[in-house]
């Protein structure tokens, strides 16, 4: 068995396997890169079927965080943690504190935050054992739930995209189709409605979608057909993989821009979208508001106005990125990857790419 140099581990600085028999903790922390600063990324608590699935997930997610943090201009590298188990039955103070001690043992190379299966309250418990945690509650001086700031970043990205495509950042004449109106998608819909946009929304949670449609005067689409709505912008704000070989040919929009991570089932689809003259604004650029907000809490007093100022800058970054892509003929995805790689290269060696 090859331990070092396995392809999927290429480029990772550290991979820590940790267990605590008392609490049942089984965790993996992957520090992909600290070239730009301490690795920042959330902790996913998930009932993986197999331990190798957890390892594959943490390696993939930590690598993606390096790219997202670099492209967002943060002084942070990429990392991620996973705790194996069902958070509904396995989570306890003892386990979270044991996990906090594991993070502390990394001496600040990894800073954690909430992710799928972990909450703001969990961060407070982890924080009893380590300072290297962010995304704690506002009432204890933390940055709180990142979702509203992520939504703010999406609107900023939307304005930048509208200016690029239609010469005006005004969203009042735009029709947006939003897939998933949870924490981010719901907040995004409210901000767009306030900007006068026309909305069509979909969610597998029928009650949530009906209530929001009522509140905002939005149309409702079937969750299986929202991607095919004739609109200006399709916004995937639910799960990853919304853009795949079946949905891409059915799109009837000018652009795709949403919060979901890993929207493209495979990166090659960016070229298919470009061939269909659909502008894909890369997910890790437009959904960076959440991590920008989290970074604002690290090592200093969190100030919402300063965080919002940084998030608003996504508008200009998106306009620049799209203009550069038009100039070079590359897809915005390739340009965004090049931007992140350039930043890391200027600061230090680029982690080896995994194939
Ligand atoms: P959430 O769980 O609050 O919302 C997701 C919503 O999508 C839910 O309402 C769910 O019912 C709905 N949904 C699930 N499957 C669906 C389907 N097939 N069709 C339509 N709707 C469906 O999660 P969230 O925090 O709003 O995050 C949404 C996405 O944005 C995720 O991919 C997440 O990784 C990403 N993201 C979130 C943040 C953040 O700050 N929360 C930051 C960056 C990226």
mmCIF file of C-alpha atoms and ligand atoms in Angstrom:
data_model
loop_
_atom_site.group_PDB
_atom_site.id
_atom_site.type_symbol
_atom_site.label_atom_id
_atom_site.label_comp_id
_atom_site.label_asym_id
_atom_site.label_seq_id
_atom_site.Cartn_x
_atom_site.Cartn_y
_atom_site.Cartn_z
ATOM 1 C CA UNK A 1 0.000 0.000 0.000
ATOM 2 C CA UNK A 2 1.353 3.380 -0.984
ATOM 3 C CA UNK A 3 1.095 5.835 1.915
ATOM 4 C CA UNK A 4 2.926 8.934 0.626
ATOM 5 C CA UNK A 5 2.402 10.170 -2.903
ATOM 6 C CA UNK A 6 -0.948 8.563 -3.623
ATOM 7 C CA UNK A 7 -2.356 10.654 -6.468
ATOM 8 C CA UNK A 8 -5.285 12.107 -4.593
ATOM 9 C CA UNK A 9 -2.987 13.309 -1.790
ATOM 10 C CA UNK A 10 -0.623 15.127 -4.152
ATOM 11 C CA UNK A 11 0.101 18.618 -2.955
ATOM 12 C CA UNK A 12 -1.367 18.334 0.543
ATOM 13 C CA UNK A 13 0.943 19.617 3.244
ATOM 14 C CA UNK A 14 -0.534 17.593 6.080
ATOM 15 C CA UNK A 15 -3.212 14.981 6.589
ATOM 16 C CA UNK A 16 -4.056 14.243 10.186
ATOM 17 C CA UNK A 17 -6.038 11.174 11.231
ATOM 18 C CA UNK A 18 -7.377 11.539 14.751
ATOM 19 C CA UNK A 19 -9.410 9.377 17.067
ATOM 20 C CA UNK A 20 -10.609 9.590 20.619
ATOM 21 C CA UNK A 21 -11.967 6.348 22.042
ATOM 22 C CA UNK A 22 -13.767 7.966 24.967
ATOM 23 C CA UNK A 23 -15.982 10.153 22.803
ATOM 24 C CA UNK A 24 -15.977 8.042 19.630
ATOM 25 C CA UNK A 25 -14.309 10.794 17.608
ATOM 26 C CA UNK A 26 -12.948 9.725 14.233
ATOM 27 C CA UNK A 27 -11.749 12.704 12.232
ATOM 28 C CA UNK A 28 -9.488 13.632 9.356
ATOM 29 C CA UNK A 29 -8.064 17.117 8.907
ATOM 30 C CA UNK A 30 -6.450 17.948 5.568
ATOM 31 C CA UNK A 31 -4.224 21.000 5.326
ATOM 32 C CA UNK A 32 -3.799 21.499 1.615
ATOM 33 C CA UNK A 33 -1.779 24.713 1.630
ATOM 34 C CA UNK A 34 -0.554 27.311 4.091
ATOM 35 C CA UNK A 35 1.382 29.284 1.467
ATOM 36 C CA UNK A 36 -0.932 32.298 1.802
ATOM 37 C CA UNK A 37 -1.567 31.839 5.532
ATOM 38 C CA UNK A 38 -3.291 29.467 7.963
ATOM 39 C CA UNK A 39 -5.517 26.981 6.137
ATOM 40 C CA UNK A 40 -9.189 27.967 6.502
ATOM 41 C CA UNK A 41 -12.163 25.690 5.832
ATOM 42 C CA UNK A 42 -15.116 24.208 7.670
ATOM 43 C CA UNK A 43 -15.653 20.905 9.443
ATOM 44 C CA UNK A 44 -18.102 18.500 7.860
ATOM 45 C CA UNK A 45 -19.789 16.014 10.224
ATOM 46 C CA UNK A 46 -21.191 13.300 8.012
ATOM 47 C CA UNK A 47 -22.100 9.590 8.147
ATOM 48 C CA UNK A 48 -19.713 8.451 5.415
ATOM 49 C CA UNK A 49 -20.347 4.857 4.368
ATOM 50 C CA UNK A 50 -16.625 4.138 4.170
ATOM 51 C CA UNK A 51 -13.557 5.776 5.721
ATOM 52 C CA UNK A 52 -11.992 6.136 2.271
ATOM 53 C CA UNK A 53 -15.001 8.237 1.200
ATOM 54 C CA UNK A 54 -14.301 10.589 4.107
ATOM 55 C CA UNK A 55 -10.650 10.816 3.093
ATOM 56 C CA UNK A 56 -11.517 11.490 -0.562
ATOM 57 C CA UNK A 57 -13.995 14.196 0.508
ATOM 58 C CA UNK A 58 -11.621 16.001 2.856
ATOM 59 C CA UNK A 59 -8.821 15.979 0.277
ATOM 60 C CA UNK A 60 -11.101 17.327 -2.471
ATOM 61 C CA UNK A 61 -12.709 19.960 -0.246
ATOM 62 C CA UNK A 62 -9.434 21.233 1.237
ATOM 63 C CA UNK A 63 -7.908 21.599 -2.233
ATOM 64 C CA UNK A 64 -10.957 23.593 -3.339
ATOM 65 C CA UNK A 65 -10.597 25.871 -0.294
ATOM 66 C CA UNK A 66 -7.024 26.777 -1.319
ATOM 67 C CA UNK A 67 -8.366 27.981 -4.643
ATOM 68 C CA UNK A 68 -11.379 29.783 -3.197
ATOM 69 C CA UNK A 69 -9.399 31.596 -0.499
ATOM 70 C CA UNK A 70 -6.638 32.596 -2.918
ATOM 71 C CA UNK A 71 -9.060 33.909 -5.543
ATOM 72 C CA UNK A 72 -10.906 35.893 -2.853
ATOM 73 C CA UNK A 73 -7.661 37.650 -1.945
ATOM 74 C CA UNK A 74 -7.600 36.208 1.592
ATOM 75 C CA UNK A 75 -4.413 35.692 3.577
ATOM 76 C CA UNK A 76 -5.426 32.065 4.066
ATOM 77 C CA UNK A 77 -4.590 28.738 2.580
ATOM 78 C CA UNK A 78 -7.019 25.860 2.193
ATOM 79 C CA UNK A 79 -7.956 23.159 4.647
ATOM 80 C CA UNK A 80 -10.949 21.132 5.725
ATOM 81 C CA UNK A 81 -11.949 18.747 8.482
ATOM 82 C CA UNK A 82 -14.333 15.816 8.449
ATOM 83 C CA UNK A 83 -15.805 13.999 11.419
ATOM 84 C CA UNK A 84 -17.120 10.558 10.537
ATOM 85 C CA UNK A 85 -20.555 9.715 11.944
ATOM 86 C CA UNK A 86 -24.152 10.842 12.076
ATOM 87 C CA UNK A 87 -24.196 14.250 13.762
ATOM 88 C CA UNK A 88 -27.738 13.627 15.043
ATOM 89 C CA UNK A 89 -26.626 10.681 17.161
ATOM 90 C CA UNK A 90 -22.855 10.988 17.569
ATOM 91 C CA UNK A 91 -22.365 14.643 18.385
ATOM 92 C CA UNK A 92 -21.526 15.435 22.017
ATOM 93 C CA UNK A 93 -19.629 18.088 23.939
ATOM 94 C CA UNK A 94 -16.943 15.532 24.744
ATOM 95 C CA UNK A 95 -16.475 14.665 21.065
ATOM 96 C CA UNK A 96 -16.395 18.297 19.900
ATOM 97 C CA UNK A 97 -13.897 19.189 22.612
ATOM 98 C CA UNK A 98 -11.697 16.251 21.637
ATOM 99 C CA UNK A 99 -11.860 17.537 18.067
ATOM 100 C CA UNK A 100 -10.948 21.029 19.306
ATOM 101 C CA UNK A 101 -7.807 19.598 20.932
ATOM 102 C CA UNK A 102 -6.867 17.975 17.630
ATOM 103 C CA UNK A 103 -7.144 21.365 15.894
ATOM 104 C CA UNK A 104 -5.086 22.945 18.672
ATOM 105 C CA UNK A 105 -2.367 20.337 18.095
ATOM 106 C CA UNK A 106 -1.872 21.783 14.596
ATOM 107 C CA UNK A 107 -0.614 24.991 16.197
ATOM 108 C CA UNK A 108 -2.714 27.359 14.086
ATOM 109 C CA UNK A 109 -2.009 25.823 10.678
ATOM 110 C CA UNK A 110 -5.730 25.021 10.379
ATOM 111 C CA UNK A 111 -8.674 27.230 11.345
ATOM 112 C CA UNK A 112 -12.092 25.597 11.340
ATOM 113 C CA UNK A 113 -15.670 26.839 10.879
ATOM 114 C CA UNK A 114 -19.139 25.354 10.416
ATOM 115 C CA UNK A 115 -20.083 23.236 7.409
ATOM 116 C CA UNK A 116 -22.603 20.491 6.659
ATOM 117 C CA UNK A 117 -23.487 18.818 9.981
ATOM 118 C CA UNK A 118 -21.856 21.429 12.235
ATOM 119 C CA UNK A 119 -23.336 24.633 13.641
ATOM 120 C CA UNK A 120 -22.354 27.967 15.111
ATOM 121 C CA UNK A 121 -23.044 26.527 18.576
ATOM 122 C CA UNK A 122 -20.625 23.661 17.832
ATOM 123 C CA UNK A 123 -17.913 26.210 17.020
ATOM 124 C CA UNK A 124 -18.327 27.683 20.466
ATOM 125 C CA UNK A 125 -17.796 24.251 22.052
ATOM 126 C CA UNK A 126 -14.744 23.525 19.862
ATOM 127 C CA UNK A 127 -13.511 26.994 20.822
ATOM 128 C CA UNK A 128 -13.252 25.922 24.478
ATOM 129 C CA UNK A 129 -10.206 23.882 23.432
ATOM 130 C CA UNK A 130 -8.665 25.977 20.661
ATOM 131 C CA UNK A 131 -8.442 29.562 19.453
ATOM 132 C CA UNK A 132 -8.284 28.370 15.879
ATOM 133 C CA UNK A 133 -11.993 28.481 15.184
ATOM 134 C CA UNK A 134 -14.169 31.056 13.450
ATOM 135 C CA UNK A 135 -17.853 31.505 12.660
ATOM 136 C CA UNK A 136 -18.874 31.767 16.295
ATOM 137 C CA UNK A 137 -22.069 33.559 17.366
ATOM 138 C CA UNK A 138 -22.408 37.323 16.978
ATOM 139 C CA UNK A 139 -23.427 37.727 20.612
ATOM 140 C CA UNK A 140 -19.993 36.482 21.694
ATOM 141 C CA UNK A 141 -18.186 38.728 19.214
ATOM 142 C CA UNK A 142 -18.102 36.272 16.312
ATOM 143 C CA UNK A 143 -19.166 36.633 12.686
ATOM 144 C CA UNK A 144 -22.265 34.435 13.084
ATOM 145 C CA UNK A 145 -24.126 32.688 10.267
ATOM 146 C CA UNK A 146 -22.222 33.331 6.992
ATOM 147 C CA UNK A 147 -25.304 32.769 4.784
ATOM 148 C CA UNK A 148 -26.579 36.398 4.667
ATOM 149 C CA UNK A 149 -23.097 37.590 3.697
ATOM 150 C CA UNK A 150 -22.815 34.865 1.077
ATOM 151 C CA UNK A 151 -26.113 36.148 -0.386
ATOM 152 C CA UNK A 152 -24.785 39.708 -0.338
ATOM 153 C CA UNK A 153 -21.746 38.502 -2.291
ATOM 154 C CA UNK A 154 -24.023 36.828 -4.848
ATOM 155 C CA UNK A 155 -25.866 40.105 -5.430
ATOM 156 C CA UNK A 156 -22.538 41.912 -5.834
ATOM 157 C CA UNK A 157 -21.473 39.242 -8.347
ATOM 158 C CA UNK A 158 -24.850 39.616 -10.088
ATOM 159 C CA UNK A 159 -24.339 43.355 -10.498
ATOM 160 C CA UNK A 160 -20.846 42.797 -11.926
ATOM 161 C CA UNK A 161 -22.229 40.196 -14.328
ATOM 162 C CA UNK A 162 -25.158 42.385 -15.386
ATOM 163 C CA UNK A 163 -22.804 45.258 -16.116
ATOM 164 C CA UNK A 164 -20.614 42.967 -18.203
ATOM 165 C CA UNK A 165 -23.498 41.401 -20.140
ATOM 166 C CA UNK A 166 -25.996 44.221 -20.450
ATOM 167 C CA UNK A 167 -23.988 47.385 -19.717
ATOM 168 C CA UNK A 168 -25.895 48.187 -16.513
ATOM 169 C CA UNK A 169 -25.811 46.811 -12.975
ATOM 170 C CA UNK A 170 -29.535 47.495 -12.608
ATOM 171 C CA UNK A 171 -31.282 44.232 -11.720
ATOM 172 C CA UNK A 172 -34.857 45.548 -11.841
ATOM 173 C CA UNK A 173 -35.457 44.310 -15.378
ATOM 174 C CA UNK A 174 -33.876 40.890 -14.851
ATOM 175 C CA UNK A 175 -35.551 37.514 -14.458
ATOM 176 C CA UNK A 176 -33.768 35.140 -12.096
ATOM 177 C CA UNK A 177 -34.528 31.422 -11.615
ATOM 178 C CA UNK A 178 -33.297 30.216 -8.223
ATOM 179 C CA UNK A 179 -32.841 26.517 -7.464
ATOM 180 C CA UNK A 180 -32.976 26.048 -3.680
ATOM 181 C CA UNK A 181 -34.255 28.748 -1.353
ATOM 182 C CA UNK A 182 -32.576 27.662 1.875
ATOM 183 C CA UNK A 183 -30.330 29.884 3.962
ATOM 184 C CA UNK A 184 -28.413 31.422 1.050
ATOM 185 C CA UNK A 185 -30.956 31.048 -1.786
ATOM 186 C CA UNK A 186 -33.737 32.514 0.382
ATOM 187 C CA UNK A 187 -31.653 35.525 1.419
ATOM 188 C CA UNK A 188 -30.520 35.995 -2.194
ATOM 189 C CA UNK A 189 -34.149 35.931 -3.380
ATOM 190 C CA UNK A 190 -35.132 38.599 -0.840
ATOM 191 C CA UNK A 191 -32.254 40.879 -1.867
ATOM 192 C CA UNK A 192 -33.090 40.431 -5.558
ATOM 193 C CA UNK A 193 -36.779 41.112 -4.938
ATOM 194 C CA UNK A 194 -35.798 44.297 -3.096
ATOM 195 C CA UNK A 195 -33.736 45.259 -6.181
ATOM 196 C CA UNK A 196 -36.886 44.806 -8.300
ATOM 197 C CA UNK A 197 -35.916 41.577 -10.091
ATOM 198 C CA UNK A 198 -38.529 39.114 -11.338
ATOM 199 C CA UNK A 199 -38.136 35.743 -9.627
ATOM 200 C CA UNK A 200 -38.955 32.119 -10.317
ATOM 201 C CA UNK A 201 -38.012 29.834 -7.440
ATOM 202 C CA UNK A 202 -37.924 26.094 -6.731
ATOM 203 C CA UNK A 203 -37.169 23.927 -3.733
ATOM 204 C CA UNK A 204 -37.847 20.333 -2.741
ATOM 205 C CA UNK A 205 -39.248 21.797 0.470
ATOM 206 C CA UNK A 206 -42.709 22.675 -0.872
ATOM 207 C CA UNK A 207 -43.827 24.606 2.184
ATOM 208 C CA UNK A 208 -40.707 26.794 2.246
ATOM 209 C CA UNK A 209 -40.999 27.630 -1.438
ATOM 210 C CA UNK A 210 -44.722 28.439 -1.211
ATOM 211 C CA UNK A 211 -44.211 30.752 1.782
ATOM 212 C CA UNK A 212 -41.348 32.609 0.127
ATOM 213 C CA UNK A 213 -43.159 32.896 -3.224
ATOM 214 C CA UNK A 214 -46.102 34.412 -1.376
ATOM 215 C CA UNK A 215 -43.879 36.883 0.469
ATOM 216 C CA UNK A 216 -41.967 38.004 -2.640
ATOM 217 C CA UNK A 217 -44.583 37.589 -5.372
ATOM 218 C CA UNK A 218 -42.341 35.025 -7.077
ATOM 219 C CA UNK A 219 -43.398 32.304 -9.517
ATOM 220 C CA UNK A 220 -42.790 28.686 -8.517
ATOM 221 C CA UNK A 221 -41.218 26.058 -10.780
ATOM 222 C CA UNK A 222 -40.860 22.325 -10.361
ATOM 223 C CA UNK A 223 -37.472 21.482 -8.738
ATOM 224 C CA UNK A 224 -36.770 19.124 -11.653
ATOM 225 C CA UNK A 225 -37.409 21.851 -14.251
ATOM 226 C CA UNK A 226 -36.122 25.089 -12.719
ATOM 227 C CA UNK A 227 -32.878 24.893 -14.725
ATOM 228 C CA UNK A 228 -34.899 24.953 -17.965
ATOM 229 C CA UNK A 229 -36.857 28.137 -17.145
ATOM 230 C CA UNK A 230 -36.498 30.829 -19.814
ATOM 231 C CA UNK A 231 -34.743 33.558 -17.806
ATOM 232 C CA UNK A 232 -31.738 35.873 -17.661
ATOM 233 C CA UNK A 233 -29.844 34.028 -14.932
ATOM 234 C CA UNK A 234 -30.137 30.529 -13.509
ATOM 235 C CA UNK A 235 -28.910 30.432 -9.891
ATOM 236 C CA UNK A 236 -28.055 27.000 -8.457
ATOM 237 C CA UNK A 237 -28.295 27.463 -4.674
ATOM 238 C CA UNK A 238 -29.002 23.879 -3.575
ATOM 239 C CA UNK A 239 -26.583 20.988 -4.039
ATOM 240 C CA UNK A 240 -23.488 20.457 -6.184
ATOM 241 C CA UNK A 241 -23.691 19.024 -9.708
ATOM 242 C CA UNK A 242 -26.653 21.153 -10.880
ATOM 243 C CA UNK A 243 -24.881 21.570 -14.208
ATOM 244 C CA UNK A 244 -24.413 18.194 -15.836
ATOM 245 C CA UNK A 245 -24.645 16.594 -19.264
ATOM 246 C CA UNK A 246 -28.455 16.410 -18.950
ATOM 247 C CA UNK A 247 -29.194 19.896 -17.618
ATOM 248 C CA UNK A 248 -26.699 21.979 -19.635
ATOM 249 C CA UNK A 249 -28.425 21.339 -23.019
ATOM 250 C CA UNK A 250 -31.772 22.324 -21.437
ATOM 251 C CA UNK A 251 -30.670 25.693 -20.019
ATOM 252 C CA UNK A 252 -32.452 28.750 -21.433
ATOM 253 C CA UNK A 253 -30.558 31.550 -19.698
ATOM 254 C CA UNK A 254 -27.833 34.040 -20.507
ATOM 255 C CA UNK A 255 -25.775 33.270 -17.396
ATOM 256 C CA UNK A 256 -25.396 30.851 -14.495
ATOM 257 C CA UNK A 257 -24.516 32.334 -11.115
ATOM 258 C CA UNK A 258 -25.352 30.786 -7.756
ATOM 259 C CA UNK A 259 -24.077 29.784 -4.338
ATOM 260 C CA UNK A 260 -23.854 26.000 -4.622
ATOM 261 C CA UNK A 261 -20.352 24.560 -4.385
ATOM 262 C CA UNK A 262 -19.143 22.371 -7.267
ATOM 263 C CA UNK A 263 -21.961 23.350 -9.642
ATOM 264 C CA UNK A 264 -20.257 21.704 -12.605
ATOM 265 C CA UNK A 265 -20.489 17.907 -12.484
ATOM 266 C CA UNK A 266 -17.191 18.079 -14.356
ATOM 267 C CA UNK A 267 -15.010 21.049 -15.308
ATOM 268 C CA UNK A 268 -15.250 20.218 -19.017
ATOM 269 C CA UNK A 269 -18.843 21.498 -18.955
ATOM 270 C CA UNK A 270 -17.490 25.062 -18.709
ATOM 271 C CA UNK A 271 -16.536 24.759 -22.386
ATOM 272 C CA UNK A 272 -19.980 23.320 -23.284
ATOM 273 C CA UNK A 273 -21.625 26.310 -21.599
ATOM 274 C CA UNK A 274 -19.355 28.729 -23.473
ATOM 275 C CA UNK A 275 -20.209 26.953 -26.739
ATOM 276 C CA UNK A 276 -23.896 27.557 -25.979
ATOM 277 C CA UNK A 277 -23.085 31.237 -25.301
ATOM 278 C CA UNK A 278 -24.078 30.871 -21.649
ATOM 279 C CA UNK A 279 -21.855 32.772 -19.257
ATOM 280 C CA UNK A 280 -20.821 30.569 -16.326
ATOM 281 C CA UNK A 281 -19.599 32.744 -13.453
ATOM 282 C CA UNK A 282 -17.486 30.346 -11.351
ATOM 283 C CA UNK A 283 -19.051 29.193 -8.088
ATOM 284 C CA UNK A 284 -15.940 29.651 -5.945
ATOM 285 C CA UNK A 285 -15.692 33.301 -7.021
ATOM 286 C CA UNK A 286 -19.329 34.292 -6.480
ATOM 287 C CA UNK A 287 -19.971 32.345 -3.248
ATOM 288 C CA UNK A 288 -16.847 33.584 -1.438
ATOM 289 C CA UNK A 289 -18.845 36.046 0.714
ATOM 290 C CA UNK A 290 -19.218 33.409 3.434
ATOM 291 C CA UNK A 291 -15.525 32.649 3.770
ATOM 292 C CA UNK A 292 -14.615 36.347 3.498
ATOM 293 C CA UNK A 293 -16.948 36.929 6.451
ATOM 294 C CA UNK A 294 -15.355 34.068 8.412
ATOM 295 C CA UNK A 295 -11.849 35.400 7.754
ATOM 296 C CA UNK A 296 -12.861 38.776 9.201
ATOM 297 C CA UNK A 297 -13.201 37.156 12.632
ATOM 298 C CA UNK A 298 -9.740 35.572 12.712
ATOM 299 C CA UNK A 299 -7.230 37.268 14.976
ATOM 300 C CA UNK A 300 -9.192 40.513 15.306
ATOM 301 C CA UNK A 301 -12.460 42.052 16.405
ATOM 302 C CA UNK A 302 -15.191 41.179 13.896
ATOM 303 C CA UNK A 303 -16.778 44.246 12.315
ATOM 304 C CA UNK A 304 -19.791 43.617 10.075
ATOM 305 C CA UNK A 305 -19.301 46.824 8.050
ATOM 306 C CA UNK A 306 -15.709 45.934 7.207
ATOM 307 C CA UNK A 307 -16.770 42.390 6.217
ATOM 308 C CA UNK A 308 -19.558 43.749 4.004
ATOM 309 C CA UNK A 309 -17.117 46.155 2.350
ATOM 310 C CA UNK A 310 -14.876 43.236 1.397
ATOM 311 C CA UNK A 311 -17.816 41.240 0.122
ATOM 312 C CA UNK A 312 -19.056 44.151 -2.022
ATOM 313 C CA UNK A 313 -15.659 44.048 -3.770
ATOM 314 C CA UNK A 314 -16.794 40.783 -5.418
ATOM 315 C CA UNK A 315 -18.680 43.010 -7.915
ATOM 316 C CA UNK A 316 -15.462 44.530 -9.279
ATOM 317 C CA UNK A 317 -13.597 41.181 -9.157
ATOM 318 C CA UNK A 318 -16.315 39.566 -11.253
ATOM 319 C CA UNK A 319 -16.374 42.375 -13.822
ATOM 320 C CA UNK A 320 -12.558 42.186 -14.104
ATOM 321 C CA UNK A 321 -12.571 38.401 -14.359
ATOM 322 C CA UNK A 322 -15.201 38.360 -17.103
ATOM 323 C CA UNK A 323 -13.446 41.120 -19.039
ATOM 324 C CA UNK A 324 -10.149 39.217 -18.840
ATOM 325 C CA UNK A 325 -11.809 36.020 -20.046
ATOM 326 C CA UNK A 326 -13.285 37.895 -23.010
ATOM 327 C CA UNK A 327 -9.841 39.304 -23.812
ATOM 328 C CA UNK A 328 -7.975 35.999 -23.618
ATOM 329 C CA UNK A 329 -10.734 33.815 -25.034
ATOM 330 C CA UNK A 330 -10.466 31.497 -21.999
ATOM 331 C CA UNK A 331 -13.557 30.468 -20.041
ATOM 332 C CA UNK A 332 -14.209 32.440 -16.827
ATOM 333 C CA UNK A 333 -13.515 29.179 -14.958
ATOM 334 C CA UNK A 334 -10.042 28.850 -16.476
ATOM 335 C CA UNK A 335 -9.376 32.530 -15.774
ATOM 336 C CA UNK A 336 -10.485 32.148 -12.155
ATOM 337 C CA UNK A 337 -8.250 29.111 -11.655
ATOM 338 C CA UNK A 338 -5.327 31.006 -13.214
ATOM 339 C CA UNK A 339 -6.001 33.966 -10.907
ATOM 340 C CA UNK A 340 -5.876 31.764 -7.788
ATOM 341 C CA UNK A 341 -2.770 29.903 -8.985
ATOM 342 C CA UNK A 342 -1.011 33.179 -9.790
ATOM 343 C CA UNK A 343 -1.615 34.510 -6.284
ATOM 344 C CA UNK A 344 -0.240 31.374 -4.683
ATOM 345 C CA UNK A 345 2.757 31.260 -7.024
ATOM 346 C CA UNK A 346 3.650 34.857 -6.158
ATOM 347 C CA UNK A 347 3.674 33.934 -2.454
ATOM 348 C CA UNK A 348 5.414 30.578 -2.678
ATOM 349 C CA UNK A 349 5.537 27.253 -4.495
ATOM 350 C CA UNK A 350 2.315 26.023 -6.032
ATOM 351 C CA UNK A 351 1.104 22.727 -4.515
ATOM 352 C CA UNK A 352 1.491 19.889 -7.001
ATOM 353 C CA UNK A 353 -1.717 19.351 -8.930
ATOM 354 C CA UNK A 354 -3.582 16.121 -8.398
ATOM 355 C CA UNK A 355 -4.611 14.432 -11.597
HETATM 356 P P1 LIG B 1 -29.502 25.062 2.886
HETATM 357 O O1 LIG B 1 -29.508 23.621 3.257
HETATM 358 O O2 LIG B 1 -29.981 26.070 3.854
HETATM 359 O O3 LIG B 1 -30.349 25.270 1.521
HETATM 360 C C1 LIG B 1 -30.370 24.380 0.477
HETATM 361 C C2 LIG B 1 -31.794 24.347 -0.047
HETATM 362 O O4 LIG B 1 -31.831 23.573 -1.245
HETATM 363 C C3 LIG B 1 -32.798 23.714 0.932
HETATM 364 O O5 LIG B 1 -33.915 24.562 1.091
HETATM 365 C C4 LIG B 1 -33.179 22.394 0.224
HETATM 366 O O6 LIG B 1 -34.511 22.010 0.508
HETATM 367 C C5 LIG B 1 -32.996 22.775 -1.221
HETATM 368 N N1 LIG B 1 -32.804 21.650 -2.135
HETATM 369 C C6 LIG B 1 -32.146 20.481 -1.918
HETATM 370 N N2 LIG B 1 -32.183 19.735 -3.029
HETATM 371 C C7 LIG B 1 -32.857 20.448 -3.963
HETATM 372 C C8 LIG B 1 -33.227 20.202 -5.316
HETATM 373 N N3 LIG B 1 -32.897 19.070 -5.927
HETATM 374 N N4 LIG B 1 -33.929 21.153 -5.974
HETATM 375 C C9 LIG B 1 -34.278 22.302 -5.366
HETATM 376 N N5 LIG B 1 -33.957 22.585 -4.075
HETATM 377 C C10 LIG B 1 -33.279 21.663 -3.396
HETATM 378 O O7 LIG B 1 -27.992 25.360 2.433
HETATM 379 P P2 LIG B 1 -27.326 26.785 2.208
HETATM 380 O O8 LIG B 1 -26.476 27.129 3.379
HETATM 381 O O9 LIG B 1 -28.341 27.745 1.700
HETATM 382 O O10 LIG B 1 -26.303 26.432 1.029
HETATM 383 C C11 LIG B 1 -26.744 26.240 -0.312
HETATM 384 C C12 LIG B 1 -25.543 25.926 -1.190
HETATM 385 O O11 LIG B 1 -24.597 27.004 -1.144
HETATM 386 C C13 LIG B 1 -24.743 24.684 -0.761
HETATM 387 O O12 LIG B 1 -24.263 24.056 -1.927
HETATM 388 C C14 LIG B 1 -23.584 25.246 0.036
HETATM 389 O O13 LIG B 1 -22.460 24.400 0.014
HETATM 390 C C15 LIG B 1 -23.321 26.517 -0.733
HETATM 391 N N6 LIG B 1 -22.642 27.571 0.064
HETATM 392 C C16 LIG B 1 -23.205 28.028 1.194
HETATM 393 C C17 LIG B 1 -22.584 29.036 1.915
HETATM 394 C C18 LIG B 1 -23.182 29.583 3.182
HETATM 395 O O14 LIG B 1 -22.765 30.656 3.618
HETATM 396 N N7 LIG B 1 -24.184 28.937 3.759
HETATM 397 C C19 LIG B 1 -21.364 29.572 1.468
HETATM 398 C C20 LIG B 1 -20.807 29.083 0.272
HETATM 399 C C21 LIG B 1 -21.473 28.072 -0.423
#
